[in-house]
Short mmCIF file of C-alpha atoms in Angstrom, two decimals:
data_model
loop_
_atom_site.label_atom_id
_atom_site.label_comp_id
_atom_site.label_asym_id
_atom_site.label_seq_id
_atom_site.Cartn_x
_atom_site.Cartn_y
_atom_site.Cartn_z
CA MET A 1 13.18 62.04 33.05
CA LYS A 2 11.47 62.03 29.64
CA THR A 3 14.81 61.27 28.00
CA LEU A 4 15.31 58.33 30.36
CA LYS A 5 11.81 57.00 29.60
CA ARG A 6 12.44 57.27 25.86
CA THR A 7 15.74 55.46 26.26
CA LEU A 8 14.17 52.67 28.30
CA PHE A 9 11.33 52.36 25.77
CA ALA A 10 13.82 52.17 22.90
CA LEU A 11 15.82 49.50 24.73
CA ALA A 12 12.66 47.48 25.39
CA MET A 13 11.63 47.71 21.74
CA THR A 14 15.12 46.66 20.64
CA ALA A 15 15.04 43.68 23.01
CA SER A 16 11.61 42.73 21.67
CA VAL A 17 12.79 42.90 18.06
CA VAL A 18 15.87 40.82 18.87
CA ALA A 19 13.72 38.24 20.68
CA MET A 20 11.38 38.02 17.69
CA ALA A 21 14.35 37.66 15.35
CA ASP A 22 15.69 34.83 17.51
CA GLN A 23 12.33 33.03 17.61
CA PRO A 24 12.55 29.84 15.52
CA ILE A 25 9.85 29.46 12.88
CA VAL A 26 8.56 25.95 12.22
CA GLY A 27 5.93 25.00 9.64
CA LEU A 28 3.40 22.17 9.76
CA ILE A 29 1.61 21.05 6.60
CA THR A 30 -1.02 18.33 6.98
CA LYS A 31 -3.06 16.46 4.38
CA THR A 32 -6.28 18.12 5.57
CA ASP A 33 -7.43 20.19 8.53
CA THR A 34 -10.67 18.23 8.98
CA ASN A 35 -9.51 14.66 9.64
CA PRO A 36 -9.33 14.25 13.46
CA PHE A 37 -5.90 12.60 13.10
CA PHE A 38 -4.43 15.80 11.64
CA VAL A 39 -6.37 18.03 14.02
CA LYS A 40 -4.61 16.20 16.87
CA MET A 41 -1.27 16.45 15.07
CA LYS A 42 -1.70 20.22 14.77
CA GLN A 43 -2.58 20.42 18.47
CA GLY A 44 0.56 18.53 19.40
CA ALA A 45 2.69 20.76 17.20
CA GLN A 46 1.22 23.94 18.70
CA GLU A 47 1.76 22.70 22.26
CA ALA A 48 5.37 21.82 21.47
CA ALA A 49 5.95 25.17 19.73
CA ASP A 50 4.52 27.10 22.68
CA LYS A 51 6.67 25.12 25.09
CA SER A 52 9.87 25.75 23.14
CA GLY A 53 9.16 29.39 22.30
CA ALA A 54 8.84 28.76 18.56
CA LYS A 55 6.42 30.31 16.09
CA LEU A 56 4.28 27.69 14.32
CA LEU A 57 2.98 28.24 10.79
CA THR A 58 0.27 25.81 9.66
CA ALA A 59 -1.36 24.84 6.38
CA ALA A 60 -3.33 21.91 5.01
CA GLY A 61 -4.60 20.44 1.78
CA ARG A 62 -8.23 20.94 0.92
CA TYR A 63 -8.67 17.18 0.64
CA ASP A 64 -6.56 14.03 0.99
CA GLY A 65 -4.42 13.96 -2.16
CA ASP A 66 -4.31 17.74 -2.71
CA ASN A 67 -0.68 18.19 -3.72
CA ALA A 68 -1.02 21.67 -5.23
CA THR A 69 -2.01 23.30 -1.94
CA GLN A 70 0.87 21.61 -0.14
CA VAL A 71 3.32 22.85 -2.78
CA THR A 72 2.08 26.42 -2.27
CA ALA A 73 2.32 26.01 1.51
CA ILE A 74 5.98 24.96 1.29
CA GLU A 75 6.79 27.97 -0.88
CA ASN A 76 4.96 30.34 1.49
CA MET A 77 6.66 28.94 4.58
CA VAL A 78 10.13 29.16 3.05
CA GLY A 79 9.35 32.76 2.11
CA ALA A 80 8.18 33.44 5.68
CA GLY A 81 11.52 32.32 7.08
CA ALA A 82 10.68 28.85 8.37
CA LYS A 83 13.82 26.98 9.44
CA ALA A 84 12.01 23.66 9.48
CA ILE A 85 8.90 22.26 7.80
CA LEU A 86 6.97 19.21 8.98
CA ILE A 87 4.75 17.61 6.35
CA THR A 88 2.35 14.71 5.94
CA PRO A 89 2.61 14.45 2.15
CA SER A 90 -0.63 13.97 0.24
CA ASP A 91 1.11 12.84 -2.93
CA THR A 92 4.30 11.14 -1.81
CA LYS A 93 6.01 11.43 -5.20
CA ALA A 94 4.72 14.70 -6.64
CA ILE A 95 5.72 16.70 -3.55
CA VAL A 96 9.40 15.68 -3.78
CA PRO A 97 10.62 18.49 -6.13
CA SER A 98 9.13 21.12 -3.81
CA ILE A 99 10.75 19.50 -0.78
CA LYS A 100 14.09 19.49 -2.63
CA LYS A 101 13.82 23.24 -3.29
CA ALA A 102 13.15 23.88 0.38
CA ARG A 103 16.08 21.73 1.49
CA ASP A 104 18.35 23.39 -1.07
CA ALA A 105 17.38 26.69 0.57
CA GLY A 106 18.62 25.37 3.91
CA VAL A 107 15.25 24.36 5.38
CA LEU A 108 15.00 21.15 7.40
CA VAL A 109 12.11 19.00 6.10
CA ILE A 110 10.66 16.19 8.20
CA ALA A 111 7.89 13.83 7.06
CA LEU A 112 5.28 12.93 9.69
CA ASP A 113 3.16 9.76 9.48
CA THR A 114 3.62 9.27 5.72
CA PRO A 115 7.03 8.71 4.08
CA THR A 116 7.83 10.33 0.77
CA GLU A 117 8.90 8.28 -2.22
CA PRO A 118 11.82 7.93 -1.92
CA LYS A 119 12.08 8.21 1.87
CA GLU A 120 15.41 10.01 1.45
CA ALA A 121 13.61 13.02 -0.05
CA THR A 122 13.16 14.36 3.50
CA ASP A 123 15.78 14.77 6.20
CA ALA A 124 13.92 12.47 8.58
CA LEU A 125 10.66 10.58 9.17
CA PHE A 126 8.69 10.44 12.43
CA ALA A 127 5.88 7.92 11.97
CA THR A 128 4.09 4.77 12.94
CA ASP A 129 5.20 1.67 11.10
CA ASN A 130 2.08 1.68 8.94
CA PHE A 131 2.82 -1.79 7.56
CA LYS A 132 2.97 -3.09 11.15
CA ALA A 133 -0.30 -1.31 11.99
CA GLY A 134 -2.00 -3.13 9.11
CA GLU A 135 -0.33 -6.41 9.98
CA LEU A 136 -1.62 -6.24 13.57
CA ILE A 137 -5.27 -5.90 12.58
CA GLY A 138 -4.79 -8.55 9.89
CA GLU A 139 -3.46 -10.99 12.48
CA TYR A 140 -6.32 -10.07 14.79
CA ALA A 141 -8.98 -10.57 12.09
CA LYS A 142 -7.49 -13.94 11.14
CA ALA A 143 -7.55 -15.12 14.75
CA LYS A 144 -11.08 -13.78 15.31
CA MET A 145 -12.41 -15.65 12.26
CA ASN A 146 -11.08 -18.87 13.85
CA GLY A 147 -10.90 -20.81 10.59
CA LYS A 148 -14.22 -19.60 9.17
CA PRO A 149 -13.98 -18.92 5.40
CA ALA A 150 -13.45 -15.20 4.82
CA LYS A 151 -15.00 -12.93 2.23
CA ILE A 152 -12.98 -9.76 2.56
CA ALA A 153 -13.68 -6.16 1.56
CA THR A 154 -10.81 -3.66 1.73
CA LEU A 155 -11.77 -0.01 2.00
CA ASP A 156 -8.54 1.69 1.02
CA LEU A 157 -7.17 5.23 0.75
CA ALA A 158 -6.30 6.22 -2.84
CA PRO A 159 -3.89 5.01 -5.53
CA GLY A 160 -0.22 5.82 -5.05
CA ILE A 161 -0.37 7.09 -1.44
CA SER A 162 2.26 5.15 0.48
CA VAL A 163 0.49 5.16 3.86
CA GLY A 164 -2.54 3.51 2.29
CA VAL A 165 -0.47 0.96 0.40
CA LEU A 166 1.53 0.05 3.52
CA ARG A 167 -1.55 -0.41 5.69
CA HIS A 168 -3.34 -2.45 3.01
CA ASN A 169 -0.36 -4.71 2.37
CA GLY A 170 0.26 -5.13 6.09
CA PHE A 171 -3.34 -6.24 6.62
CA LEU A 172 -3.06 -8.84 3.84
CA LYS A 173 0.17 -10.20 5.28
CA GLY A 174 -1.30 -10.37 8.77
CA PHE A 175 -4.39 -12.15 7.50
CA GLY A 176 -2.23 -14.52 5.47
CA VAL A 177 -3.48 -13.74 1.97
CA LYS A 178 -1.90 -12.19 -1.09
CA GLU A 179 -3.21 -9.57 -3.49
CA GLY A 180 -5.61 -11.22 -5.92
CA ASP A 181 -6.60 -13.99 -3.50
CA PRO A 182 -10.20 -15.10 -4.21
CA SER A 183 -11.16 -14.37 -0.61
CA ILE A 184 -10.78 -10.63 -1.39
CA VAL A 185 -14.15 -10.03 -3.02
CA CYS A 186 -14.17 -6.20 -3.12
CA SER A 187 -11.71 -3.29 -2.91
CA GLN A 188 -12.77 0.36 -2.98
CA ASP A 189 -11.02 3.69 -2.34
CA THR A 190 -12.44 5.99 0.33
CA ARG A 191 -9.81 8.75 0.75
CA GLY A 192 -10.28 8.11 4.47
CA ASP A 193 -13.64 9.89 4.37
CA GLN A 194 -16.74 8.72 6.26
CA ALA A 195 -19.26 9.45 3.51
CA LYS A 196 -17.04 7.81 0.89
CA GLY A 197 -16.51 4.88 3.26
CA GLN A 198 -20.26 4.39 3.50
CA THR A 199 -20.69 4.53 -0.27
CA ALA A 200 -17.78 2.12 -0.79
CA MET A 201 -19.27 -0.37 1.65
CA GLU A 202 -22.68 -0.10 0.01
CA ASN A 203 -21.06 -0.84 -3.35
CA CYS A 204 -19.18 -3.82 -1.92
CA LEU A 205 -22.29 -5.29 -0.29
CA GLN A 206 -24.19 -4.88 -3.53
CA LYS A 207 -21.41 -6.73 -5.33
CA ASN A 208 -21.13 -9.45 -2.68
CA PRO A 209 -23.73 -9.55 0.13
CA ASP A 210 -21.79 -12.31 1.94
CA ILE A 211 -18.82 -10.12 2.96
CA ASN A 212 -17.86 -11.00 6.53
CA VAL A 213 -14.48 -9.23 7.01
CA VAL A 214 -13.95 -5.51 6.37
CA TYR A 215 -10.57 -3.77 6.53
CA THR A 216 -10.70 0.04 6.57
CA ILE A 217 -7.87 2.52 6.05
CA ASN A 218 -8.98 4.60 9.04
CA GLU A 219 -11.79 5.08 11.54
CA PRO A 220 -13.83 7.68 9.63
CA ALA A 221 -14.01 5.16 6.75
CA ALA A 222 -14.90 2.48 9.30
CA ALA A 223 -17.72 4.62 10.69
CA GLY A 224 -19.14 4.96 7.19
CA ALA A 225 -18.75 1.24 6.57
CA TYR A 226 -20.56 0.46 9.84
CA ARG A 227 -23.52 2.60 8.79
CA ALA A 228 -23.77 0.77 5.48
CA ILE A 229 -23.53 -2.63 7.21
CA GLN A 230 -26.28 -1.65 9.67
CA SER A 231 -28.51 -0.24 6.94
CA ALA A 232 -28.17 -3.48 5.00
CA GLY A 233 -29.21 -5.46 8.09
CA LYS A 234 -25.98 -7.43 8.09
CA LYS A 235 -24.73 -9.16 11.22
CA ASP A 236 -21.54 -11.04 12.02
CA VAL A 237 -19.40 -8.72 9.88
CA LEU A 238 -15.94 -8.25 11.38
CA LEU A 239 -14.84 -4.63 10.98
CA VAL A 240 -11.24 -3.61 11.75
CA SER A 241 -9.42 -0.33 11.31
CA ILE A 242 -6.35 1.82 11.99
CA ASP A 243 -5.63 5.12 13.81
CA GLY A 244 -6.79 4.78 17.42
CA GLY A 245 -8.34 8.22 17.74
CA CYS A 246 -10.58 8.88 20.73
CA GLU A 247 -13.76 8.60 18.66
CA GLY A 248 -12.48 5.45 16.98
CA VAL A 249 -11.68 3.84 20.34
CA ARG A 250 -15.17 4.75 21.57
CA ASN A 251 -16.51 2.94 18.51
CA VAL A 252 -14.42 -0.09 19.49
CA LYS A 253 -15.85 0.10 23.01
CA ALA A 254 -19.38 0.27 21.55
CA GLY A 255 -18.71 -2.84 19.49
CA GLU A 256 -18.97 -1.08 16.13
CA ILE A 257 -15.31 -1.76 15.33
CA ALA A 258 -13.78 -5.00 16.61
CA ALA A 259 -10.22 -3.70 16.81
CA THR A 260 -8.03 -0.81 15.71
CA SER A 261 -4.30 -0.14 15.55
CA GLN A 262 -3.58 2.96 17.62
CA GLN A 263 -1.06 5.55 16.45
CA TYR A 264 0.29 8.64 18.20
CA PRO A 265 0.19 11.74 15.95
CA LEU A 266 0.60 14.14 18.85
CA LYS A 267 3.91 12.46 19.63
CA MET A 268 4.97 12.65 15.97
CA ALA A 269 4.28 16.38 15.91
CA ALA A 270 5.94 17.11 19.25
CA LEU A 271 9.12 15.28 18.24
CA GLY A 272 9.09 17.03 14.87
CA VAL A 273 8.75 20.52 16.32
CA GLN A 274 11.52 19.88 18.84
CA ALA A 275 13.82 18.63 16.08
CA GLY A 276 13.00 21.74 14.05
CA VAL A 277 13.75 24.06 16.96
CA ASP A 278 17.02 22.24 17.68
CA TYR A 279 18.03 22.65 14.03
CA ALA A 280 17.18 26.35 14.06
CA LYS A 281 19.28 26.89 17.19
CA THR A 282 22.22 24.54 16.64
CA GLY A 283 22.17 23.43 12.99
CA LYS A 284 21.90 19.80 14.11
CA LYS A 285 19.75 17.71 11.76
CA PRO A 286 17.82 14.57 12.66
CA SER A 287 18.05 11.69 10.20
CA GLY A 288 16.50 8.34 9.40
CA TYR A 289 13.26 6.89 10.73
CA THR A 290 11.87 7.30 14.25
CA ASP A 291 9.11 4.79 15.05
CA THR A 292 6.47 6.50 17.19
CA GLY A 293 4.72 3.25 18.07
CA VAL A 294 1.52 1.30 17.44
CA THR A 295 -0.80 -0.63 19.80
CA LEU A 296 -3.69 -2.94 18.94
CA ILE A 297 -6.83 -1.84 20.81
CA THR A 298 -9.75 -4.23 21.37
CA ASP A 299 -12.09 -5.47 24.09
CA GLN A 300 -12.23 -8.88 22.39
CA PRO A 301 -8.61 -10.08 22.71
CA GLN A 302 -7.42 -13.07 20.73
CA ASN A 303 -4.78 -15.62 21.71
CA GLY A 304 -1.41 -14.94 20.13
CA VAL A 305 -2.17 -11.31 19.25
CA ALA A 306 -0.87 -8.71 21.72
CA SER A 307 -3.45 -6.03 22.51
CA LYS A 308 -4.67 -3.48 25.04
CA ASP A 309 -8.26 -2.75 26.03
CA THR A 310 -10.32 0.37 25.29
CA LYS A 311 -9.57 1.84 28.72
CA PHE A 312 -5.91 1.99 27.74
CA GLY A 313 -6.92 3.21 24.28
CA LEU A 314 -8.98 6.09 25.66
CA ASP A 315 -6.26 7.05 28.12
CA GLU A 316 -3.66 7.15 25.35
CA CYS A 317 -5.70 8.09 22.28
CA TRP A 318 -3.40 9.98 19.96
CA GLY A 319 -1.35 11.22 22.92
CA THR A 320 2.34 11.34 23.66
CA LYS A 321 2.24 7.92 25.32
#
């Protein structure tokens, strides 16, 4: 009887080891682990990994733009046996050599939200069309101003980060102005941070108190900008943003932000994990760009600009749609 028990125990242990060996390992590396956008992305990745029986490894930069930590994370995940790595690159150019090493080692690398430079540095990209997201709020702001002369402040991300450049340029196109236009009276970097957004807005208002249109890279920066606008006693300042997180949509509902372009990071992560698991099991690689969608959210719709209200925005905020 004891011999039978030992045999059964040994068989169970062997089956467990085999199951663990067969478990696909997928890595997720985000820009930070504090920005709500990336918190939601991590949640979506974990849910998808649990559903597909994969093991998820996670890492994040210490701040937006922290390339060194992302480089180390790639190396660690390759060493841990990851078959696929999903990454939102902080420095879209500097990360490329590390991605190449991982791909040369047979690891599938997918960019989420932010394309590398060049895009072909990764196997695939799952992301919002960030240019379109900027263009939508630019078109909205233009319509909302209804011909009133604009004095624009742009609260941007940081130099050289493609997602920030795409959103900024999309906004300008949507609003119908070009870089250097005299209506753009102030531009400041915020790194997508609320405190830095507030400081940037304070600086812009000090430079030009008549600012009446504010574009922000994301909703934390918008929240900071709103505080600065309120503290300065300014009214009739049109504030628009991008991301569509639940807190950001609540700020739209409260009237603090006029409109935001909603993205779906949970969907990006879920698609990425599934592609990674499929690659681990079958060797099939995804390729090219998968657009995960964008929707303009506002309770003050404008003619000619397609939008949804905040009820829709709260139902869908950062979800799988």
